[in-house]
Amino acid sequence: MDIIQEPGKPDFVLLDNLTLEAFMENLKIRFQKGRIYTYIGEVVVSVNPYKAMNIFTPEYIKDYKGREFWEKPPHIYALADAAYKSMKRYMKDTCIVISGESGAGKTEASKIIMNYIASITNVSARAEIERVTGILLKSNVILESFGNAKTNRNDNSSRFGKYMDINFDFKGDPIGGHINNYLLENPGLSTNNLVKEIFIPSTSCYLVQQNKR
Ligand SMILES: Nc1ncnc2c1ncn2[C@@H]1O[C@H](COP(=O)(O)OP(=O)(O)OP(=O)(O)O)[C@@H](O)[C@H]1O
């Protein structure tokens, strides 16, 4: 199985000696071989490659669809798939928390996850799925134009927190969504001046709170 040929340890729990040095060394060995993802159990540690990687193709999506974590080399698709599977299996709300310092790649990761979910859901409802995920992804452009700024660490840094909901029907197809923004960091504007909530019902999209200026 290809996971055996992985450089370094694909999961940090496999390190014999879990020191900070060993952790960083493993991350470096893997990154030098183009492996930007490493697990800690069911947590995915990701290193921003700052360049286009050939690991987000339809073939990769097909490869990870419906597979278990341990079957394939670490990838954010495996995490997205695990969350989706667990929602479908147990009919329970599932959430993915993405955290890291500025420029770590959180916003990109959320887009990669949404693209993956859009690609693996039911083909018969493709048009509706593309409509919902299209709105979720495209609304990023609006939010980024209001709430992003260039900083020393990131040319396109989100200066606000974002909570995104995707709603699924009983078959597991996305039928709506919701994006909440909070903690806008801008001394000149109050949060009322940002488009605060985008609500995507199953039929159309509307902005709940508009720019009041
Ligand atoms: N998987 C990736 N592949 C290639 N480039 C990436 C990837 N993830 C992030 N990047 C690059 O890093 C930049 C910063 O990423 P991103 O905006 O997602 O960081 P962030 O963690 O959301 O930062 P902030 O907290 O400042 O908003 C992106 O504009 C992109 O150029």
PDB file of C-alpha atoms and ligand atoms in Angstrom:
ATOM      1  CA  MET A   1       0.000   0.000   0.000  1.00  0.00           C
ATOM      2  CA  ASP A   2       1.332   3.437  -0.902  1.00  0.00           C
ATOM      3  CA  ILE A   3       1.058   4.681   2.700  1.00  0.00           C
ATOM      4  CA  ILE A   4       4.052   2.467   3.604  1.00  0.00           C
ATOM      5  CA  GLN A   5       6.280   4.361   1.170  1.00  0.00           C
ATOM      6  CA  GLU A   6       5.494   7.670   2.836  1.00  0.00           C
ATOM      7  CA  PRO A   7       8.578   9.765   3.753  1.00  0.00           C
ATOM      8  CA  GLY A   8       9.023  10.316   7.498  1.00  0.00           C
ATOM      9  CA  LYS A   9       6.098   9.345   9.680  1.00  0.00           C
ATOM     10  CA  PRO A  10       2.688   9.985   8.137  1.00  0.00           C
ATOM     11  CA  ASP A  11       1.245  10.232  11.656  1.00  0.00           C
ATOM     12  CA  PHE A  12       3.077  11.998  14.474  1.00  0.00           C
ATOM     13  CA  VAL A  13       1.861   9.385  16.948  1.00  0.00           C
ATOM     14  CA  LEU A  14       4.296   6.967  15.226  1.00  0.00           C
ATOM     15  CA  LEU A  15       7.320   9.015  16.327  1.00  0.00           C
ATOM     16  CA  ASP A  16       9.415   7.074  18.854  1.00  0.00           C
ATOM     17  CA  ASN A  17      10.410  10.184  20.685  1.00  0.00           C
ATOM     18  CA  LEU A  18       7.842  12.956  20.661  1.00  0.00           C
ATOM     19  CA  THR A  19      10.000  16.036  21.189  1.00  0.00           C
ATOM     20  CA  LEU A  20       9.605  19.394  19.438  1.00  0.00           C
ATOM     21  CA  GLU A  21      12.823  18.709  17.470  1.00  0.00           C
ATOM     22  CA  ALA A  22      11.591  15.325  16.274  1.00  0.00           C
ATOM     23  CA  PHE A  23       8.223  16.852  15.377  1.00  0.00           C
ATOM     24  CA  MET A  24       9.814  19.647  13.313  1.00  0.00           C
ATOM     25  CA  GLU A  25      12.264  17.244  11.679  1.00  0.00           C
ATOM     26  CA  ASN A  26       9.433  14.957  10.581  1.00  0.00           C
ATOM     27  CA  LEU A  27       7.513  17.926   9.209  1.00  0.00           C
ATOM     28  CA  LYS A  28      10.616  19.030   7.284  1.00  0.00           C
ATOM     29  CA  ILE A  29      11.368  15.568   5.846  1.00  0.00           C
ATOM     30  CA  ARG A  30       7.809  15.275   4.612  1.00  0.00           C
ATOM     31  CA  PHE A  31       7.577  18.804   3.277  1.00  0.00           C
ATOM     32  CA  GLN A  32      10.818  18.376   1.296  1.00  0.00           C
ATOM     33  CA  LYS A  33       9.207  15.399  -0.437  1.00  0.00           C
ATOM     34  CA  GLY A  34       6.095  17.408  -1.260  1.00  0.00           C
ATOM     35  CA  ARG A  35       3.965  16.008   1.593  1.00  0.00           C
ATOM     36  CA  ILE A  36       2.195  19.009   3.062  1.00  0.00           C
ATOM     37  CA  TYR A  37      -0.176  16.981   5.254  1.00  0.00           C
ATOM     38  CA  THR A  38       0.641  14.851   8.306  1.00  0.00           C
ATOM     39  CA  TYR A  39      -1.778  13.362  10.817  1.00  0.00           C
ATOM     40  CA  ILE A  40      -1.876  13.440  14.579  1.00  0.00           C
ATOM     41  CA  GLY A  41      -4.556  10.780  14.930  1.00  0.00           C
ATOM     42  CA  GLU A  42      -7.586  12.433  13.334  1.00  0.00           C
ATOM     43  CA  VAL A  43      -6.038  15.900  13.303  1.00  0.00           C
ATOM     44  CA  VAL A  44      -4.451  17.031  10.029  1.00  0.00           C
ATOM     45  CA  VAL A  45      -1.341  19.194  10.315  1.00  0.00           C
ATOM     46  CA  SER A  46      -0.870  21.214   7.140  1.00  0.00           C
ATOM     47  CA  VAL A  47       2.133  23.224   5.924  1.00  0.00           C
ATOM     48  CA  ASN A  48       1.413  26.024   3.463  1.00  0.00           C
ATOM     49  CA  PRO A  49       3.327  25.188   0.242  1.00  0.00           C
ATOM     50  CA  TYR A  50       2.854  28.684  -1.239  1.00  0.00           C
ATOM     51  CA  LYS A  51       2.742  27.103  -4.675  1.00  0.00           C
ATOM     52  CA  ALA A  52       0.236  25.165  -6.761  1.00  0.00           C
ATOM     53  CA  MET A  53       0.276  21.463  -5.853  1.00  0.00           C
ATOM     54  CA  ASN A  54      -0.950  18.683  -8.073  1.00  0.00           C
ATOM     55  CA  ILE A  55      -2.865  17.021  -5.231  1.00  0.00           C
ATOM     56  CA  PHE A  56      -6.294  18.569  -5.608  1.00  0.00           C
ATOM     57  CA  THR A  57      -7.271  16.966  -8.904  1.00  0.00           C
ATOM     58  CA  PRO A  58     -10.452  14.951  -9.681  1.00  0.00           C
ATOM     59  CA  GLU A  59      -8.295  11.762  -9.508  1.00  0.00           C
ATOM     60  CA  TYR A  60      -7.322  12.580  -5.913  1.00  0.00           C
ATOM     61  CA  ILE A  61     -10.964  13.266  -5.053  1.00  0.00           C
ATOM     62  CA  LYS A  62     -11.948   9.885  -6.496  1.00  0.00           C
ATOM     63  CA  ASP A  63      -9.123   8.205  -4.590  1.00  0.00           C
ATOM     64  CA  TYR A  64     -10.175   9.567  -1.202  1.00  0.00           C
ATOM     65  CA  LYS A  65     -13.924   9.268  -1.623  1.00  0.00           C
ATOM     66  CA  GLY A  66     -15.375   6.832   0.910  1.00  0.00           C
ATOM     67  CA  ARG A  67     -11.928   5.689   2.140  1.00  0.00           C
ATOM     68  CA  GLU A  68     -10.832   5.496   5.764  1.00  0.00           C
ATOM     69  CA  PHE A  69      -8.085   7.701   7.226  1.00  0.00           C
ATOM     70  CA  TRP A  70      -5.501   4.936   7.485  1.00  0.00           C
ATOM     71  CA  GLU A  71      -6.006   3.659   3.926  1.00  0.00           C
ATOM     72  CA  LYS A  72      -4.353   6.538   2.105  1.00  0.00           C
ATOM     73  CA  PRO A  73      -1.495   8.994   2.690  1.00  0.00           C
ATOM     74  CA  PRO A  74      -2.494  12.022   4.789  1.00  0.00           C
ATOM     75  CA  HIS A  75      -4.656  14.531   2.952  1.00  0.00           C
ATOM     76  CA  ILE A  76      -7.233  17.147   3.843  1.00  0.00           C
ATOM     77  CA  TYR A  77      -9.644  15.239   1.583  1.00  0.00           C
ATOM     78  CA  ALA A  78      -9.511  12.360   4.084  1.00  0.00           C
ATOM     79  CA  LEU A  79     -10.591  14.725   6.847  1.00  0.00           C
ATOM     80  CA  ALA A  80     -13.415  16.175   4.731  1.00  0.00           C
ATOM     81  CA  ASP A  81     -14.516  12.657   3.837  1.00  0.00           C
ATOM     82  CA  ALA A  82     -14.433  11.502   7.470  1.00  0.00           C
ATOM     83  CA  ALA A  83     -16.608  14.453   8.528  1.00  0.00           C
ATOM     84  CA  TYR A  84     -19.049  13.816   5.699  1.00  0.00           C
ATOM     85  CA  LYS A  85     -19.196  10.059   6.359  1.00  0.00           C
ATOM     86  CA  SER A  86     -19.742  10.539  10.049  1.00  0.00           C
ATOM     87  CA  MET A  87     -22.593  12.982   9.392  1.00  0.00           C
ATOM     88  CA  LYS A  88     -24.259  10.479   7.064  1.00  0.00           C
ATOM     89  CA  ARG A  89     -23.633   7.423   9.229  1.00  0.00           C
ATOM     90  CA  TYR A  90     -24.732   8.840  12.564  1.00  0.00           C
ATOM     91  CA  MET A  91     -27.109  11.579  11.303  1.00  0.00           C
ATOM     92  CA  LYS A  92     -25.308  14.005  13.577  1.00  0.00           C
ATOM     93  CA  ASP A  93     -24.023  17.523  12.989  1.00  0.00           C
ATOM     94  CA  THR A  94     -20.311  17.453  12.294  1.00  0.00           C
ATOM     95  CA  CYS A  95     -17.875  20.301  12.315  1.00  0.00           C
ATOM     96  CA  ILE A  96     -14.339  20.908  11.107  1.00  0.00           C
ATOM     97  CA  VAL A  97     -12.245  23.428  13.020  1.00  0.00           C
ATOM     98  CA  ILE A  98      -9.452  25.072  11.046  1.00  0.00           C
ATOM     99  CA  SER A  99      -6.936  27.002  13.090  1.00  0.00           C
ATOM    100  CA  GLY A 100      -3.462  28.424  12.611  1.00  0.00           C
ATOM    101  CA  GLU A 101      -1.506  31.645  12.450  1.00  0.00           C
ATOM    102  CA  SER A 102      -2.032  34.275   9.782  1.00  0.00           C
ATOM    103  CA  GLY A 103      -1.015  33.000   6.353  1.00  0.00           C
ATOM    104  CA  ALA A 104      -1.134  29.348   7.431  1.00  0.00           C
ATOM    105  CA  GLY A 105      -3.670  28.552   4.704  1.00  0.00           C
ATOM    106  CA  LYS A 106      -6.952  28.338   6.661  1.00  0.00           C
ATOM    107  CA  THR A 107      -9.097  30.128   4.092  1.00  0.00           C
ATOM    108  CA  GLU A 108      -7.651  28.033   1.249  1.00  0.00           C
ATOM    109  CA  ALA A 109      -8.255  24.881   3.315  1.00  0.00           C
ATOM    110  CA  SER A 110     -11.924  25.793   3.797  1.00  0.00           C
ATOM    111  CA  LYS A 111     -12.298  26.241   0.026  1.00  0.00           C
ATOM    112  CA  ILE A 112     -10.591  22.901  -0.657  1.00  0.00           C
ATOM    113  CA  ILE A 113     -12.982  21.181   1.780  1.00  0.00           C
ATOM    114  CA  MET A 114     -16.038  22.776   0.178  1.00  0.00           C
ATOM    115  CA  ASN A 115     -14.875  21.817  -3.290  1.00  0.00           C
ATOM    116  CA  TYR A 116     -14.379  18.246  -2.115  1.00  0.00           C
ATOM    117  CA  ILE A 117     -17.870  18.043  -0.578  1.00  0.00           C
ATOM    118  CA  ALA A 118     -19.359  19.478  -3.758  1.00  0.00           C
ATOM    119  CA  SER A 119     -17.545  16.872  -5.843  1.00  0.00           C
ATOM    120  CA  ILE A 120     -18.468  13.779  -3.844  1.00  0.00           C
ATOM    121  CA  THR A 121     -22.156  14.401  -3.304  1.00  0.00           C
ATOM    122  CA  ASN A 122     -24.918  12.857  -5.355  1.00  0.00           C
ATOM    123  CA  VAL A 123     -24.507  13.170  -9.110  1.00  0.00           C
ATOM    124  CA  SER A 124     -28.293  13.194  -9.709  1.00  0.00           C
ATOM    125  CA  ALA A 125     -28.616  16.428  -7.729  1.00  0.00           C
ATOM    126  CA  ARG A 126     -25.532  17.958  -9.326  1.00  0.00           C
ATOM    127  CA  ALA A 127     -27.158  21.236 -10.466  1.00  0.00           C
ATOM    128  CA  GLU A 128     -28.548  22.028  -7.007  1.00  0.00           C
ATOM    129  CA  ILE A 129     -25.287  21.080  -5.306  1.00  0.00           C
ATOM    130  CA  GLU A 130     -23.282  23.265  -7.624  1.00  0.00           C
ATOM    131  CA  ARG A 131     -25.697  26.132  -6.980  1.00  0.00           C
ATOM    132  CA  VAL A 132     -25.343  25.878  -3.187  1.00  0.00           C
ATOM    133  CA  THR A 133     -21.589  25.349  -3.054  1.00  0.00           C
ATOM    134  CA  GLY A 134     -21.154  27.965  -5.808  1.00  0.00           C
ATOM    135  CA  ILE A 135     -22.900  30.555  -3.620  1.00  0.00           C
ATOM    136  CA  LEU A 136     -20.858  29.538  -0.585  1.00  0.00           C
ATOM    137  CA  LEU A 137     -17.587  29.754  -2.500  1.00  0.00           C
ATOM    138  CA  LYS A 138     -18.448  32.897  -4.425  1.00  0.00           C
ATOM    139  CA  SER A 139     -19.678  34.711  -1.319  1.00  0.00           C
ATOM    140  CA  ASN A 140     -16.056  34.514  -0.171  1.00  0.00           C
ATOM    141  CA  VAL A 141     -15.244  37.066  -2.860  1.00  0.00           C
ATOM    142  CA  ILE A 142     -17.759  39.546  -1.366  1.00  0.00           C
ATOM    143  CA  LEU A 143     -16.634  38.914   2.194  1.00  0.00           C
ATOM    144  CA  GLU A 144     -12.968  39.157   1.266  1.00  0.00           C
ATOM    145  CA  SER A 145     -13.493  42.489  -0.475  1.00  0.00           C
ATOM    146  CA  PHE A 146     -15.024  43.914   2.730  1.00  0.00           C
ATOM    147  CA  GLY A 147     -12.984  42.163   5.357  1.00  0.00           C
ATOM    148  CA  ASN A 148      -9.549  41.271   3.939  1.00  0.00           C
ATOM    149  CA  ALA A 149      -6.394  43.354   3.940  1.00  0.00           C
ATOM    150  CA  LYS A 150      -2.753  43.000   2.964  1.00  0.00           C
ATOM    151  CA  THR A 151      -0.473  42.398   5.934  1.00  0.00           C
ATOM    152  CA  ASN A 152       3.229  41.573   6.300  1.00  0.00           C
ATOM    153  CA  ARG A 153       2.327  37.886   6.546  1.00  0.00           C
ATOM    154  CA  ASN A 154      -0.410  37.506   3.994  1.00  0.00           C
ATOM    155  CA  ASP A 155      -1.330  39.546   0.911  1.00  0.00           C
ATOM    156  CA  ASN A 156      -4.949  38.495   1.316  1.00  0.00           C
ATOM    157  CA  SER A 157      -5.381  38.217   5.063  1.00  0.00           C
ATOM    158  CA  SER A 158      -8.895  37.714   6.493  1.00  0.00           C
ATOM    159  CA  ARG A 159      -9.283  40.310   9.234  1.00  0.00           C
ATOM    160  CA  PHE A 160     -12.402  38.629  10.635  1.00  0.00           C
ATOM    161  CA  GLY A 161     -13.518  35.221  11.856  1.00  0.00           C
ATOM    162  CA  LYS A 162     -15.827  33.097   9.778  1.00  0.00           C
ATOM    163  CA  TYR A 163     -18.277  30.361  10.710  1.00  0.00           C
ATOM    164  CA  MET A 164     -19.711  28.449   7.767  1.00  0.00           C
ATOM    165  CA  ASP A 165     -22.626  26.045   7.898  1.00  0.00           C
ATOM    166  CA  ILE A 166     -23.536  23.668   5.111  1.00  0.00           C
ATOM    167  CA  ASN A 167     -26.971  22.075   5.452  1.00  0.00           C
ATOM    168  CA  PHE A 168     -27.604  18.630   3.970  1.00  0.00           C
ATOM    169  CA  ASP A 169     -30.794  16.740   3.232  1.00  0.00           C
ATOM    170  CA  PHE A 170     -31.362  13.164   4.417  1.00  0.00           C
ATOM    171  CA  LYS A 171     -29.590  11.799   1.316  1.00  0.00           C
ATOM    172  CA  GLY A 172     -26.485  13.778   2.216  1.00  0.00           C
ATOM    173  CA  ASP A 173     -26.761  16.404  -0.533  1.00  0.00           C
ATOM    174  CA  PRO A 174     -26.101  20.050   0.308  1.00  0.00           C
ATOM    175  CA  ILE A 175     -29.353  22.068   0.215  1.00  0.00           C
ATOM    176  CA  GLY A 176     -28.358  25.329   1.852  1.00  0.00           C
ATOM    177  CA  GLY A 177     -25.796  27.118   3.903  1.00  0.00           C
ATOM    178  CA  HIS A 178     -25.007  29.955   6.237  1.00  0.00           C
ATOM    179  CA  ILE A 179     -21.924  32.076   6.759  1.00  0.00           C
ATOM    180  CA  ASN A 180     -21.469  34.119   9.946  1.00  0.00           C
ATOM    181  CA  ASN A 181     -18.729  36.682  10.343  1.00  0.00           C
ATOM    182  CA  TYR A 182     -17.463  38.058  13.587  1.00  0.00           C
ATOM    183  CA  LEU A 183     -14.507  39.821  15.196  1.00  0.00           C
ATOM    184  CA  LEU A 184     -13.886  42.147  12.255  1.00  0.00           C
ATOM    185  CA  GLU A 185     -10.538  43.745  12.983  1.00  0.00           C
ATOM    186  CA  ASN A 186     -10.780  47.322  11.754  1.00  0.00           C
ATOM    187  CA  PRO A 187     -10.696  50.324  14.070  1.00  0.00           C
ATOM    188  CA  GLY A 188     -12.397  52.545  11.453  1.00  0.00           C
ATOM    189  CA  LEU A 189     -15.453  50.371  10.936  1.00  0.00           C
ATOM    190  CA  SER A 190     -17.919  48.759  13.286  1.00  0.00           C
ATOM    191  CA  THR A 191     -18.962  45.212  12.487  1.00  0.00           C
ATOM    192  CA  ASN A 192     -22.329  46.651  11.364  1.00  0.00           C
ATOM    193  CA  ASN A 193     -20.570  47.965   8.300  1.00  0.00           C
ATOM    194  CA  LEU A 194     -19.579  44.542   7.096  1.00  0.00           C
ATOM    195  CA  VAL A 195     -21.995  42.217   5.368  1.00  0.00           C
ATOM    196  CA  LYS A 196     -22.557  40.272   8.526  1.00  0.00           C
ATOM    197  CA  GLU A 197     -24.510  37.240   7.579  1.00  0.00           C
ATOM    198  CA  ILE A 198     -25.136  35.425   4.359  1.00  0.00           C
ATOM    199  CA  PHE A 199     -27.982  32.986   4.481  1.00  0.00           C
ATOM    200  CA  ILE A 200     -28.476  30.496   1.685  1.00  0.00           C
ATOM    201  CA  PRO A 201     -31.887  28.825   1.791  1.00  0.00           C
ATOM    202  CA  SER A 202     -32.584  26.015  -0.603  1.00  0.00           C
ATOM    203  CA  THR A 203     -34.178  28.299  -3.170  1.00  0.00           C
ATOM    204  CA  SER A 204     -32.292  31.586  -3.254  1.00  0.00           C
ATOM    205  CA  CYS A 205     -29.549  33.593  -1.576  1.00  0.00           C
ATOM    206  CA  TYR A 206     -30.000  36.835   0.276  1.00  0.00           C
ATOM    207  CA  LEU A 207     -27.888  38.990   2.532  1.00  0.00           C
ATOM    208  CA  VAL A 208     -29.403  39.376   5.974  1.00  0.00           C
ATOM    209  CA  GLN A 209     -27.463  42.448   6.936  1.00  0.00           C
ATOM    210  CA  GLN A 210     -26.104  44.897   4.407  1.00  0.00           C
ATOM    211  CA  ASN A 211     -23.453  47.569   4.618  1.00  0.00           C
ATOM    212  CA  LYS A 212     -25.130  50.423   6.490  1.00  0.00           C
ATOM    213  CA  ARG A 213     -22.858  53.238   5.362  1.00  0.00           C
TER     214      ARG A 213
HETATM  215  N1  LIG B   1      -2.963  24.532  -0.226  1.00  0.00           N
HETATM  216  C1  LIG B   1      -2.359  25.609  -0.733  1.00  0.00           C
HETATM  217  N2  LIG B   1      -1.679  25.497  -1.911  1.00  0.00           N
HETATM  218  C2  LIG B   1      -1.052  26.554  -2.443  1.00  0.00           C
HETATM  219  N3  LIG B   1      -0.995  27.786  -1.880  1.00  0.00           N
HETATM  220  C3  LIG B   1      -1.646  27.960  -0.713  1.00  0.00           C
HETATM  221  C4  LIG B   1      -2.360  26.893  -0.071  1.00  0.00           C
HETATM  222  N4  LIG B   1      -2.894  27.361   1.067  1.00  0.00           N
HETATM  223  C5  LIG B   1      -2.550  28.656   1.126  1.00  0.00           C
HETATM  224  N5  LIG B   1      -1.799  29.025   0.069  1.00  0.00           N
HETATM  225  C6  LIG B   1      -1.219  30.360  -0.216  1.00  0.00           C
HETATM  226  O1  LIG B   1      -1.079  31.050   1.013  1.00  0.00           O
HETATM  227  C7  LIG B   1      -1.827  32.266   0.992  1.00  0.00           C
HETATM  228  C8  LIG B   1      -2.423  32.510   2.365  1.00  0.00           C
HETATM  229  O2  LIG B   1      -3.384  31.531   2.629  1.00  0.00           O
HETATM  230  P1  LIG B   1      -4.761  31.877   3.400  1.00  0.00           P
HETATM  231  O3  LIG B   1      -5.280  33.197   2.981  1.00  0.00           O
HETATM  232  O4  LIG B   1      -5.636  30.689   3.270  1.00  0.00           O
HETATM  233  O5  LIG B   1      -4.206  31.990   4.893  1.00  0.00           O
HETATM  234  P2  LIG B   1      -5.048  32.211   6.234  1.00  0.00           P
HETATM  235  O6  LIG B   1      -4.570  31.207   7.221  1.00  0.00           O
HETATM  236  O7  LIG B   1      -6.512  32.223   5.923  1.00  0.00           O
HETATM  237  O8  LIG B   1      -4.535  33.659   6.658  1.00  0.00           O
HETATM  238  P3  LIG B   1      -5.270  34.811   7.517  1.00  0.00           P
HETATM  239  O9  LIG B   1      -5.479  34.260   8.894  1.00  0.00           O
HETATM  240  O10 LIG B   1      -4.267  35.917   7.485  1.00  0.00           O
HETATM  241  O11 LIG B   1      -6.520  35.138   6.780  1.00  0.00           O
HETATM  242  C9  LIG B   1      -2.867  32.105  -0.096  1.00  0.00           C
HETATM  243  O12 LIG B   1      -3.229  33.331  -0.665  1.00  0.00           O
HETATM  244  C10 LIG B   1      -2.139  31.208  -1.102  1.00  0.00           C
HETATM  245  O13 LIG B   1      -1.290  31.993  -1.922  1.00  0.00           O
END
